[in-house]
Coordinates of C-alpha atoms and ligand atoms in Angstrom, one line a residue:
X1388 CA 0.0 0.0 0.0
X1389 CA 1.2 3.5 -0.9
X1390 CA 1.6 6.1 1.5
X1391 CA -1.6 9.1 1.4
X1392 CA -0.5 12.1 2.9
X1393 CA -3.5 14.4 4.2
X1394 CA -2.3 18.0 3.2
X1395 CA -4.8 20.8 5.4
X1396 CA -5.0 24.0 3.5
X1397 CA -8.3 24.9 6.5
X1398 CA -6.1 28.0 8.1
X1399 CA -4.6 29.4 4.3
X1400 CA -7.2 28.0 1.1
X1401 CA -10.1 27.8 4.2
X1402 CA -9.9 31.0 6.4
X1403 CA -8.4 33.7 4.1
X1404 CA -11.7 32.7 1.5
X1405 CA -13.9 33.3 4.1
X1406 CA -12.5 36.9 4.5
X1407 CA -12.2 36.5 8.3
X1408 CA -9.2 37.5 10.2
X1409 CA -8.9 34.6 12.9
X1410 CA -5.9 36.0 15.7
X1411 CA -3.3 33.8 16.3
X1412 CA -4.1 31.8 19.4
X1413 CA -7.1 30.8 17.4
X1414 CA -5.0 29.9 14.4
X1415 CA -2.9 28.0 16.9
X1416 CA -6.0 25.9 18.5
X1417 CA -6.7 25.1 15.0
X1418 CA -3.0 23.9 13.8
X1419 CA -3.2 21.8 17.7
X1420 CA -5.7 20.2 16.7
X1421 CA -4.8 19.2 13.0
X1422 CA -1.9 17.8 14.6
X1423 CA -4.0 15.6 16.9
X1424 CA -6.0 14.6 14.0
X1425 CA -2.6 13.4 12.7
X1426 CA -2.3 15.4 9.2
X1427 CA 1.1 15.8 7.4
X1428 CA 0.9 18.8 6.3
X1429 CA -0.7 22.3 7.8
X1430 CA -0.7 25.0 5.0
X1431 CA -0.3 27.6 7.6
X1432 CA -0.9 30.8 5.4
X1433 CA 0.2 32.9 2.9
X1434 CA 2.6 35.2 4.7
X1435 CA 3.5 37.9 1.3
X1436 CA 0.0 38.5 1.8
X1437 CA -0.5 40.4 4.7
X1438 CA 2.0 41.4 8.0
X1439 CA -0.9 39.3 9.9
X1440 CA -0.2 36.2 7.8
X1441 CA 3.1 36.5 8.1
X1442 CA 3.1 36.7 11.7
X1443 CA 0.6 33.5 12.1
X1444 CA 2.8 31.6 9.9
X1445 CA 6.2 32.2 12.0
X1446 CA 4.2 31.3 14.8
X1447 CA 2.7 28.2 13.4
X1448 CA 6.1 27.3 12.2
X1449 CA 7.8 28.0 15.6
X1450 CA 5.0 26.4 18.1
X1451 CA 3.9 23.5 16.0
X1452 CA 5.7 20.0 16.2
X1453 CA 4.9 16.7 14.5
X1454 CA 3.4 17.9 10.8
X1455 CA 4.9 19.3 8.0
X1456 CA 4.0 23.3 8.1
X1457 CA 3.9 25.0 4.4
X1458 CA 3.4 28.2 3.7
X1459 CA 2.1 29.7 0.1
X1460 CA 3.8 31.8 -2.3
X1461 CA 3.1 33.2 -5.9
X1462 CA 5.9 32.2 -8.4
X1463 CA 7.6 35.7 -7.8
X1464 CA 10.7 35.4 -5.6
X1465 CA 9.3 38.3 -3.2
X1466 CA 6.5 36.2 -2.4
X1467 CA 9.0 33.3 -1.5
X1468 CA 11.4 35.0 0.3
X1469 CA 8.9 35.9 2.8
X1470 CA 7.6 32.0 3.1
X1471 CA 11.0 30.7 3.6
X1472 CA 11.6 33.9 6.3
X1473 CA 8.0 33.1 7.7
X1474 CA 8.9 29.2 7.8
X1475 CA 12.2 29.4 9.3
X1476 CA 11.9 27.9 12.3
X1477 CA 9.6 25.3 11.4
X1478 CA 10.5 21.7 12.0
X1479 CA 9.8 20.5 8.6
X1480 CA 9.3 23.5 6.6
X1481 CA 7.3 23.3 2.9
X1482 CA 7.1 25.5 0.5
X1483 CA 4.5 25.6 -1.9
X1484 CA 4.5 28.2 -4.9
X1485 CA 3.4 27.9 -8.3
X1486 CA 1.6 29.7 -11.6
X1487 CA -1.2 29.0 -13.6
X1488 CA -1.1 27.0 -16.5
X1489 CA -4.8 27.2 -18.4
X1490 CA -5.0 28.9 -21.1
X1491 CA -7.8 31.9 -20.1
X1492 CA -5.3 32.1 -16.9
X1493 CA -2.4 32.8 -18.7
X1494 CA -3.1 35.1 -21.7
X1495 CA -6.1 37.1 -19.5
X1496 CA -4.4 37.0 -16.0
X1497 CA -1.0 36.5 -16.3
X1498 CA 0.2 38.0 -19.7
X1499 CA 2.3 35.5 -20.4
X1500 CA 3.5 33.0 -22.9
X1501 CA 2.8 29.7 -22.2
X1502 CA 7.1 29.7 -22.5
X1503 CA 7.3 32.6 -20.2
X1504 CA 5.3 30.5 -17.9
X1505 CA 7.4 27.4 -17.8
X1506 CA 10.4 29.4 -17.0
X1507 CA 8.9 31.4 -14.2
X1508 CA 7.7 28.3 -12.8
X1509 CA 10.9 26.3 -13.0
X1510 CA 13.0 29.8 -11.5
X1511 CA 10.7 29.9 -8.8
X1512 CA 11.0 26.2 -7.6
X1513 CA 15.3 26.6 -7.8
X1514 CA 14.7 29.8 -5.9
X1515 CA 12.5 28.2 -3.1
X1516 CA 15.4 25.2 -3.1
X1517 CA 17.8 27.7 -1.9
X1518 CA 15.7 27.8 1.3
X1519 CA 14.2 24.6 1.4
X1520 CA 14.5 20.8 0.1
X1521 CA 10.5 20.2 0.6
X1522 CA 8.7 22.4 -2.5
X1523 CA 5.4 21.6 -4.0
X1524 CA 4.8 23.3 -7.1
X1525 CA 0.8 24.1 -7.6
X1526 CA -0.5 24.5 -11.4
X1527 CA -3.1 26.4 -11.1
X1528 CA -6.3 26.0 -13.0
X1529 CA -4.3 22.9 -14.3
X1530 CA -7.7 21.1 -15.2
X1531 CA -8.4 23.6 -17.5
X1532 CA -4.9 23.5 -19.2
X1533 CA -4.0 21.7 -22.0
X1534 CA -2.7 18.3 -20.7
X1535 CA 0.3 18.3 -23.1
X1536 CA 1.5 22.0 -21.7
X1537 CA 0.8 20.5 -18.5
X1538 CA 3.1 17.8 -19.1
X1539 CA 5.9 20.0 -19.8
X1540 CA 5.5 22.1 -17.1
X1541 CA 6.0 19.3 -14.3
X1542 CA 8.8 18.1 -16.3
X1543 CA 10.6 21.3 -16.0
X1544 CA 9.7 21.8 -12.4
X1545 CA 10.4 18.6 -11.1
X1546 CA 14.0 19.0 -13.2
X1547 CA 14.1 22.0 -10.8
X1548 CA 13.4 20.5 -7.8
X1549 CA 9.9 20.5 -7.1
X1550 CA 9.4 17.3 -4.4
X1551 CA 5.3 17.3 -4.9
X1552 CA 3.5 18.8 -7.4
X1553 CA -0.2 19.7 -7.4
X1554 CA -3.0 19.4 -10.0
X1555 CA -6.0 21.2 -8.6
X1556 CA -9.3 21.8 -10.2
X1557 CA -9.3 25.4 -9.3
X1558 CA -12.9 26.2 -10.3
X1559 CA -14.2 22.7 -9.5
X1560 CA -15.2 22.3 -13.2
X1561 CA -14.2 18.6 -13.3
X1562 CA -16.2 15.1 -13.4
X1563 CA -14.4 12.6 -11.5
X1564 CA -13.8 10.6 -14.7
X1565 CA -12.4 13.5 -16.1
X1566 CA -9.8 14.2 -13.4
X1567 CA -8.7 10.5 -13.2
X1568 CA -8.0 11.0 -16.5
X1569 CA -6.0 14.1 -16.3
X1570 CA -4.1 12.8 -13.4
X1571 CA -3.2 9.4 -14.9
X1572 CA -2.3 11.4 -18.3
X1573 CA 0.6 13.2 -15.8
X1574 CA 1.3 9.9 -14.2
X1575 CA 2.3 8.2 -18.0
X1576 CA 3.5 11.1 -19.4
X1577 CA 5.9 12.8 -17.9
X1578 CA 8.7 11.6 -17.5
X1579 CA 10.5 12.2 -14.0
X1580 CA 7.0 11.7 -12.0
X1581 CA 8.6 8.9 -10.4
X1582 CA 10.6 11.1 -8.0
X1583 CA 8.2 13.0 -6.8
X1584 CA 4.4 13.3 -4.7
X1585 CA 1.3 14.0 -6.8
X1586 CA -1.5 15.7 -5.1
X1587 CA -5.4 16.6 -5.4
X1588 CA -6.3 20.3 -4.4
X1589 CA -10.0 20.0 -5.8
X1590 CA -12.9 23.1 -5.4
X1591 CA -16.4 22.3 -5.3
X1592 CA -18.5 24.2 -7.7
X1593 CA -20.4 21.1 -8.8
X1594 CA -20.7 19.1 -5.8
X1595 CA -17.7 17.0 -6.6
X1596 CA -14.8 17.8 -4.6
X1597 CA -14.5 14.8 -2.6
X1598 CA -15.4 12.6 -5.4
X1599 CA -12.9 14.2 -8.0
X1600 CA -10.2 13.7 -4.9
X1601 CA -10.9 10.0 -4.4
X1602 CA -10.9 9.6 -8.5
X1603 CA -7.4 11.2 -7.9
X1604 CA -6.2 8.9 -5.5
X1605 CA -7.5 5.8 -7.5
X1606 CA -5.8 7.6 -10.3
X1607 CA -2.7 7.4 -8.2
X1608 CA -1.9 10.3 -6.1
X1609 CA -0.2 10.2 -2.5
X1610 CA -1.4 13.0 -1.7
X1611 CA -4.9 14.8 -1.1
X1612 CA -5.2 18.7 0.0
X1613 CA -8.5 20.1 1.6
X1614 CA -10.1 21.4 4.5
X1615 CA -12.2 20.9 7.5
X1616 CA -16.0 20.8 7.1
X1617 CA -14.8 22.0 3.3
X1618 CA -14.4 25.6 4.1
X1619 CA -13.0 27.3 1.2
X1620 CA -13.2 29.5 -1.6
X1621 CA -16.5 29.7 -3.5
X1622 CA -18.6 27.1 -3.0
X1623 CA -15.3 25.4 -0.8
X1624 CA -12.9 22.7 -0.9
X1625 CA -12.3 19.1 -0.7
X1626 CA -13.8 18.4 2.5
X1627 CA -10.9 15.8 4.0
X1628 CA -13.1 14.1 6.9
X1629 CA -15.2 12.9 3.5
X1630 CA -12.1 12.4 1.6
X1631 CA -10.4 10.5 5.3
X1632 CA -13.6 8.3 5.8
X1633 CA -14.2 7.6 2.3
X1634 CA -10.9 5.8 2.2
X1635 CA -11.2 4.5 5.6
X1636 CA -14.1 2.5 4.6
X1637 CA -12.5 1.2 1.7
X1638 CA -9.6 0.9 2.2
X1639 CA -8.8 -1.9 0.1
X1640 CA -10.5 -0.1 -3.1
X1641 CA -7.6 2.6 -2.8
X1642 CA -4.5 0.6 -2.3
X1643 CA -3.3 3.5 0.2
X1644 CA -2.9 4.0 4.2
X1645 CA -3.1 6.6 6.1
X1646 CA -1.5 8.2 9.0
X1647 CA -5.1 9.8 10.5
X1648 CA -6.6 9.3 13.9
X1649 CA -10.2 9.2 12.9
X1650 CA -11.2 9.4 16.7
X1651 CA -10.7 13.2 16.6
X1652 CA -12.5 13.9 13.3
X1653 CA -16.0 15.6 15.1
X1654 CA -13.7 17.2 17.3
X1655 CA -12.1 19.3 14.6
X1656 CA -15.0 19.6 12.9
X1657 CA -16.5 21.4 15.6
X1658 CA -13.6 23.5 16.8
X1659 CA -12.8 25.0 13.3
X1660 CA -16.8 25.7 12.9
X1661 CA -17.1 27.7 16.6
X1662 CA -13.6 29.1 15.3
X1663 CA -14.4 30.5 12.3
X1664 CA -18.3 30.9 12.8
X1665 CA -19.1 29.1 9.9
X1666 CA -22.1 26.4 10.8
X1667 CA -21.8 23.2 9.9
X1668 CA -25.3 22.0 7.8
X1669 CA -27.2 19.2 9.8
X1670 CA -27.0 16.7 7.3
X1671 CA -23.2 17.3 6.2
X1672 CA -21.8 13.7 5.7
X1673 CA -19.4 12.5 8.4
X1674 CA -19.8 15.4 10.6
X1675 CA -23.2 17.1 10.4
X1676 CA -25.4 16.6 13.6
X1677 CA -27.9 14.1 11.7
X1678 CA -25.3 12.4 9.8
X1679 CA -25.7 9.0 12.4
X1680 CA -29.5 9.5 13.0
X1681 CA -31.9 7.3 12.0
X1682 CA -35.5 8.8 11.7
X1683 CA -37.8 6.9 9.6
X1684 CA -39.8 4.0 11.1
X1685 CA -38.2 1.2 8.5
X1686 CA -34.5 2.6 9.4
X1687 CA -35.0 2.4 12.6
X1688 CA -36.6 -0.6 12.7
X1689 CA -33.7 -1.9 10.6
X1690 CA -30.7 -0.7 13.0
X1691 CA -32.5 -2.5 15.8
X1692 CA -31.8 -5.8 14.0
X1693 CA -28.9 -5.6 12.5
X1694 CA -27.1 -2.4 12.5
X1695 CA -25.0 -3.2 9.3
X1696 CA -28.7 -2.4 7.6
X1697 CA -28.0 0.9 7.5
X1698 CA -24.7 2.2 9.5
X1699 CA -22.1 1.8 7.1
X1700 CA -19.7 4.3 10.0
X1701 CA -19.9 3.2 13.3
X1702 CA -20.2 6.8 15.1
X1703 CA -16.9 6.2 17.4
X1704 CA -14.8 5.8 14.8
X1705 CA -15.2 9.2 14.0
X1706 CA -15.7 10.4 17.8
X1707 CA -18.9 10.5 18.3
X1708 CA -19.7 8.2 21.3
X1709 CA -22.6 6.5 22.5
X1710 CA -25.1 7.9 25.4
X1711 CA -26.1 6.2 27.6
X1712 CA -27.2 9.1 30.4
X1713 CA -28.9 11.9 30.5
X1714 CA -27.8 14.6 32.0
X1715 CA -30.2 16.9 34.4
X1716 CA -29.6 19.7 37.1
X1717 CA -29.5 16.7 39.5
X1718 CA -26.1 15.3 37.7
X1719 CA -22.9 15.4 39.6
X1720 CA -19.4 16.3 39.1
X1721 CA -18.7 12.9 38.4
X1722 CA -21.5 12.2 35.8
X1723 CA -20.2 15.4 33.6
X1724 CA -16.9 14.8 33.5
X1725 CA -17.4 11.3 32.6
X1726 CA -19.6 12.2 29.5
X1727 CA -17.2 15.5 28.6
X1728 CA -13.9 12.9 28.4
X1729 CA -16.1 10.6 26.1
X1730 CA -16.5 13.5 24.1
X1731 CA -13.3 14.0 23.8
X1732 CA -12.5 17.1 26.2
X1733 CA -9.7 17.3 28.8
X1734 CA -10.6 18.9 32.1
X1735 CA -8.2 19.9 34.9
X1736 CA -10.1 20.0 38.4
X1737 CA -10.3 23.4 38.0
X1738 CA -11.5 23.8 35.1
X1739 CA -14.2 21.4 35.8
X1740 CA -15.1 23.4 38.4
X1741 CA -16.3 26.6 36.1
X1742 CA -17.8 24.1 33.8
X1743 CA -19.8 22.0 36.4
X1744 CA -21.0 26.2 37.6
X1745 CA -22.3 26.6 33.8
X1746 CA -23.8 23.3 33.3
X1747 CA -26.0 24.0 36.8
X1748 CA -26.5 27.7 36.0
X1749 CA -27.8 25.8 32.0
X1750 CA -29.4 23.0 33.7
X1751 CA -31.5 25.2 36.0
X1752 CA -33.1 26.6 32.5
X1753 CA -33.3 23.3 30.7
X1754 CA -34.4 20.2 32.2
X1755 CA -32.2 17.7 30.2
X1756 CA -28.8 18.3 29.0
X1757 CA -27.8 16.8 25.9
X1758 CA -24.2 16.6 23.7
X1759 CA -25.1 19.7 21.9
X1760 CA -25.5 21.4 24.8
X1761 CA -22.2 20.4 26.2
X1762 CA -20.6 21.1 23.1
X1763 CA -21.6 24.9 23.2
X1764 CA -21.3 25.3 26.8
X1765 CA -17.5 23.9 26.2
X1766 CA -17.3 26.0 23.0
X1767 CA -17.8 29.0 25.1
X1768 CA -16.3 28.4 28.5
X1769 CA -12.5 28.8 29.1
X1770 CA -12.5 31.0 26.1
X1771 CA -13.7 33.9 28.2
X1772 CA -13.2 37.1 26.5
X1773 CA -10.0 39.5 27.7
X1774 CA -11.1 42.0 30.0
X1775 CA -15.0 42.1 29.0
X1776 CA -18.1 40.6 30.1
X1777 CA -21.4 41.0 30.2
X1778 CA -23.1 41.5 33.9
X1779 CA -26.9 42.3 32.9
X1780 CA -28.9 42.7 30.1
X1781 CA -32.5 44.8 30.7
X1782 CA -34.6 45.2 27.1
X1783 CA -38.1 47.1 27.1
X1784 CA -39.8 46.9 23.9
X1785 CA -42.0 49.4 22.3
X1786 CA -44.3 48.1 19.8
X1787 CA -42.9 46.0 16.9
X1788 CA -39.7 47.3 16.0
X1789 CA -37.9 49.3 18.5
X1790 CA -37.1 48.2 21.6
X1791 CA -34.3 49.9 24.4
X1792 CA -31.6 48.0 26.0
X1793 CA -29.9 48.3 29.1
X1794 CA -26.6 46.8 29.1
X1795 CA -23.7 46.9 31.8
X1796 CA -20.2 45.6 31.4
X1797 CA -17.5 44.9 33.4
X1798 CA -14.4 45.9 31.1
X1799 CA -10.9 46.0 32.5
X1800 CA -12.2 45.7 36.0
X1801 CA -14.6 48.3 35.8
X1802 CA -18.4 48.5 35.8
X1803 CA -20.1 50.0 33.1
X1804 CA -23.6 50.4 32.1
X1805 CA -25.5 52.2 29.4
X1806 CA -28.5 52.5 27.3
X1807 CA -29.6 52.4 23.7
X1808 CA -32.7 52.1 21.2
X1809 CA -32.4 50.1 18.4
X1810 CA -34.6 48.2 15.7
X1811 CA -35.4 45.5 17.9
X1812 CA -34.0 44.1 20.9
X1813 CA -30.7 43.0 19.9
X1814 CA -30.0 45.5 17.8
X1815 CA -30.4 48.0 20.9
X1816 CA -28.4 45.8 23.0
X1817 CA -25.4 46.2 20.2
X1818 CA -25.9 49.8 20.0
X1819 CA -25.4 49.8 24.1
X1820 CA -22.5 48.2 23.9
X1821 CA -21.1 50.0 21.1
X1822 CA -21.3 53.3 23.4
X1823 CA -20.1 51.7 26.2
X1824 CA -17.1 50.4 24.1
X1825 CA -16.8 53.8 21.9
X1826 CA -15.7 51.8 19.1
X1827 CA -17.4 52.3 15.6
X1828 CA -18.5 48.6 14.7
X1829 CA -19.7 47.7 12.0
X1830 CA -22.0 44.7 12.3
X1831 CA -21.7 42.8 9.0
X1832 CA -23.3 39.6 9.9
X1833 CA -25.7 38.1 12.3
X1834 CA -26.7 34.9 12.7
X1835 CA -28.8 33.1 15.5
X1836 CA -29.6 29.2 15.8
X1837 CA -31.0 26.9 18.2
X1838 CA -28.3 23.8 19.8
X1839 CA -30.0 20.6 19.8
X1840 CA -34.0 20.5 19.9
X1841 CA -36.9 22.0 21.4
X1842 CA -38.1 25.2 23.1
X1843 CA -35.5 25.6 26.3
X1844 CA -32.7 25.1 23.6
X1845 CA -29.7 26.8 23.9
X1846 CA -29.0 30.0 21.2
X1847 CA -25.9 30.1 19.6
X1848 CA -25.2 33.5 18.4
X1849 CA -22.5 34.4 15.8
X1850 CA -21.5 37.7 15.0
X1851 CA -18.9 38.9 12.4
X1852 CA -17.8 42.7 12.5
X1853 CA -15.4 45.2 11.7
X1854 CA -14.0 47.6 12.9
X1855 CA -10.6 49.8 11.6
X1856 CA -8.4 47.7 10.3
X1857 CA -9.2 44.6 12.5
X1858 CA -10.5 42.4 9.2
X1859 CA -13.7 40.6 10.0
X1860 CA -13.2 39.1 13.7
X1861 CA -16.1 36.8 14.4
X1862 CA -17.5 36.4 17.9
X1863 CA -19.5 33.4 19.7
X1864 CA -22.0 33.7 22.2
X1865 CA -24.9 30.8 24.2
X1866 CA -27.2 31.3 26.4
X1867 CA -30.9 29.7 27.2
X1868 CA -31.8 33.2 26.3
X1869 CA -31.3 34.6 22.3
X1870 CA -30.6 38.2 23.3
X1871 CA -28.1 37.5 26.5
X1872 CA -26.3 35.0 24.1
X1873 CA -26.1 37.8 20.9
X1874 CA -25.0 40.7 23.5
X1875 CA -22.2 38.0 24.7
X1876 CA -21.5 37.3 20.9
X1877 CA -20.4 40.4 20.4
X1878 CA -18.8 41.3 23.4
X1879 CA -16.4 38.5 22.1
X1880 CA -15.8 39.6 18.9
X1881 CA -15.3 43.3 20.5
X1882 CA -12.5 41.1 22.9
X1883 CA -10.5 39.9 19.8
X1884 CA -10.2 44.1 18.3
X1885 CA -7.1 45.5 19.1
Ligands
KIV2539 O1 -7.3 26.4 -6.0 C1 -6.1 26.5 -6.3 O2 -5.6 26.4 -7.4 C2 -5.2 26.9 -5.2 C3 -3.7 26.9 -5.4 C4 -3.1 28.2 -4.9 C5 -3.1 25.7 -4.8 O3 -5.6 27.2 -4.1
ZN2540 ZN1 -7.7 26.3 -3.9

């Protein structure tokens, strides 16, 4: 069996698509866990793009053990000069530059001969050598390309170095026959492919990303590049817990192993989504919160005999354990810890100590307490926001539409409170805190949903703002009650502003 290295582009393809500027503790939290999830590569960032990138890619490189970390360059030797700076401390440092190659890419974008491209591409992978031995060379929009240009590019790149190079569907135009065919056209054509990895990097337009991945690795690539919960550009990438379980389940139909703990696959799922505030849909495949559920009577009555019937994933395997208690306001210490380690969460004393105070203060408002729940009540707690918190929250609507708020804060040790009117309750709660805070905000997106089922469900708020040059910074707040948890979303989006 061949060796399939799992390459997580989440923190550069995923986060700088979404246009939100994560900080760099929650940049690191991510990169922790990848590492835990036991990728080989982290694509950390792209530091010529911004000081901020560059920073978070130095750090990644200097804090993170145990995975390759890459960074991402354009074929210009600025661009890579920066990487290999940003990279050098890193324990296994990558760097991954590259050009595109289609036709519409190089005569509109570029300006440049399809000979003009080959050579910048081939002068960019011997500059990157100077730094470092590991370079993967990407050609962009190379499903688009012509296959025999293609062909000659590789060549010439690999001649110059280039340890892994990448085919990716860019725009996600392909069919997975298609891309199969592409890739095992590179693997028989040219002619030093031997000597180097060939990888995936697929975008989902149509729907296929994961499919046009596994044609790849059926095709013959070693290595596959995508994100968590398929964050990415567009309509997003690859999706590798698909890609990871796909395989997993069929092993055998691949030829290829991997190096992946599958255990901590919902884990990550769920950090990068409360990370980056993007939701992840209930019926998502491997990760969504219906994805093991069984709802209709012949299903159900199916897994009661023979589970095989219709589980083809046992739900551990992936990290979702079985329940077998519920948890209520009459729950111990003992009870809660127990069910937060099977979910996969490691609690010193006293930190279990603030939790067990959240899950009573929850549990008095909800009478049963289910993984959800404990998801976002983990979610929230020990990421407290620096120096803010909400104390109180008073709203008195007037009619429809406006409503005042009432808000006090305790910021930097000091008690605050003041008052606002606003379109509605939560919109006067913002506008309170916005004059406590004097800070222009701009609110550019609000979203509100209900964790696990029923009326006394918890809210999950997610905010994304801006304000000066922050970027977007997104903040997460829960609470029983929608308007305490979108005042405390905000506060902790206001936390991460500089
Ligand atoms: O989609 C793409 O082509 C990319 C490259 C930069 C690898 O993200
Ligand atoms: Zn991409």
């Amino acid at each position: 069996m061949r060796k399939l290295y799992i390459f997580d582009t989440t923190l550069r393809d995923g986060e700088q698509s979404l246009g939100i500027t994560l900080n760099i503790n929650e940049k690191l939290e991510i990169a922790r866990q990848l590492v835990k999830l036991g990728v080989d590569i982290i694509e950390a960032g792209f530091p010529a793009s911004s000081p901020g990138d560059m920073d978070s890619v130095r750090t990644i490189a200097r804090k993170i053990k145990g995975a390759v970390i890459c960074g991402l360059s354009r074929a210009v030797e600025k661009d890579i000069d920066c990487c290999a700076e940003a990279l050098r401390e890193a324990e296994q440092p990558r760097i991954h530059t590259g050009i595109a190659v289609s036709p519409v890419h190089m005569e509109k974008k570029l300006r440049l001969s399809p000979q003009q491209v080959v050579e910048t591409a081939a002068a960019a992978v011997k500059h990157a050598k100077k730094y470092v031995s590991d370079v993967e060379f990407y050609a962009e929009d190379a499903f688009r390309s012509e296959p025999a240009f293609l062909v000659k590019v590789l060549e010439r790149v690999i001649d110059a170095g280039a340890t892994v190079v990448n085919i990716p569907d860019t725009v996600g135009y392909a069919t997975p026959w298609q891309y199969a065919e592409l890739v095992s056209f590179v693997m028989d054509n040219v002619k030093n492919i031997g000597s180097t990895v060939v990888s995936t990097h697929c975008h989902n337009d149509l729907g296929m990303a994961t499919a046009n991945s596994l044609a790849g690795i059926k095709a013959g690539v070693s290595q596959v590049e995508g994100t968590i919960n398929g964050i990415g550009e567009r309509a997003g990438n690859t999706s590798l817990e698909e890609v990871i379980m796909a395989v997993y389940s069929q092993q055998g139909l691949y030829g290829v192993e991997m190096g992946v703990r599958t255990r901590e696959i919902s884990a990550t799922s769920r950090l990068v989504s409360i990370i980056t505030g993007v939701p992840v849909p209930s019926h998502k495949a491997i990760v969504g919160a219906n994805a093991f559920m069984h709802a209709s009577g012949i299903h159900q009555d199916g897994i009661l005999k023979e589970k095989n019937t219709y589980e083809i994933i046992d739900p551990e395997i992936v990290g979702v354990p079985k329940n077998m208690i519920v948890l209520s306001a009459r729950s111990g210490r003992h009870a809660l810890k127990h069910r937060l380690v099977e979910l996969g969460y490691k609690l010193e004393q006293s930190d279990l100590d603030t939790v067990y105070k959240n899950f009573l203060r929850l549990a008095d408002r909800k009478r049963e307490i289910f993984d959800e729940d404990l998801h976002a009540l983990m979610g929230y707690t020990g990421k407290e926001n620096d120096g803010i918190s909400i104390k109180n929250i008073s709203v008195a609507t007037n009619g429809v539409s406006t409503a005042t708020a009432t808000v006090t804060v305790e910021l930097n040790d000091k008690t605050i409170t003041d008052a606002a009117c606003g379109n509605g309750p939560v919109d006067a709660v913002f506008k309170a805190i916005d004059r406590i805070m004097g800070k222009s905000i701009i609110l550019e997106d609000f979203n509100l949903y209900s964790v696990s089922k029923g009326s006394e469900a918890i809210g999950n708020a997610i905010v994304k703002v801006r304000c000066g040059n922050n970027g977007l910074v997104v903040g997460r707040g829960v609470s029983t009650d929608v308007i305490e948890a979108s005042g405390k979303a905000y506060v902790n989006a206001l936390s991460k502003i500089k």
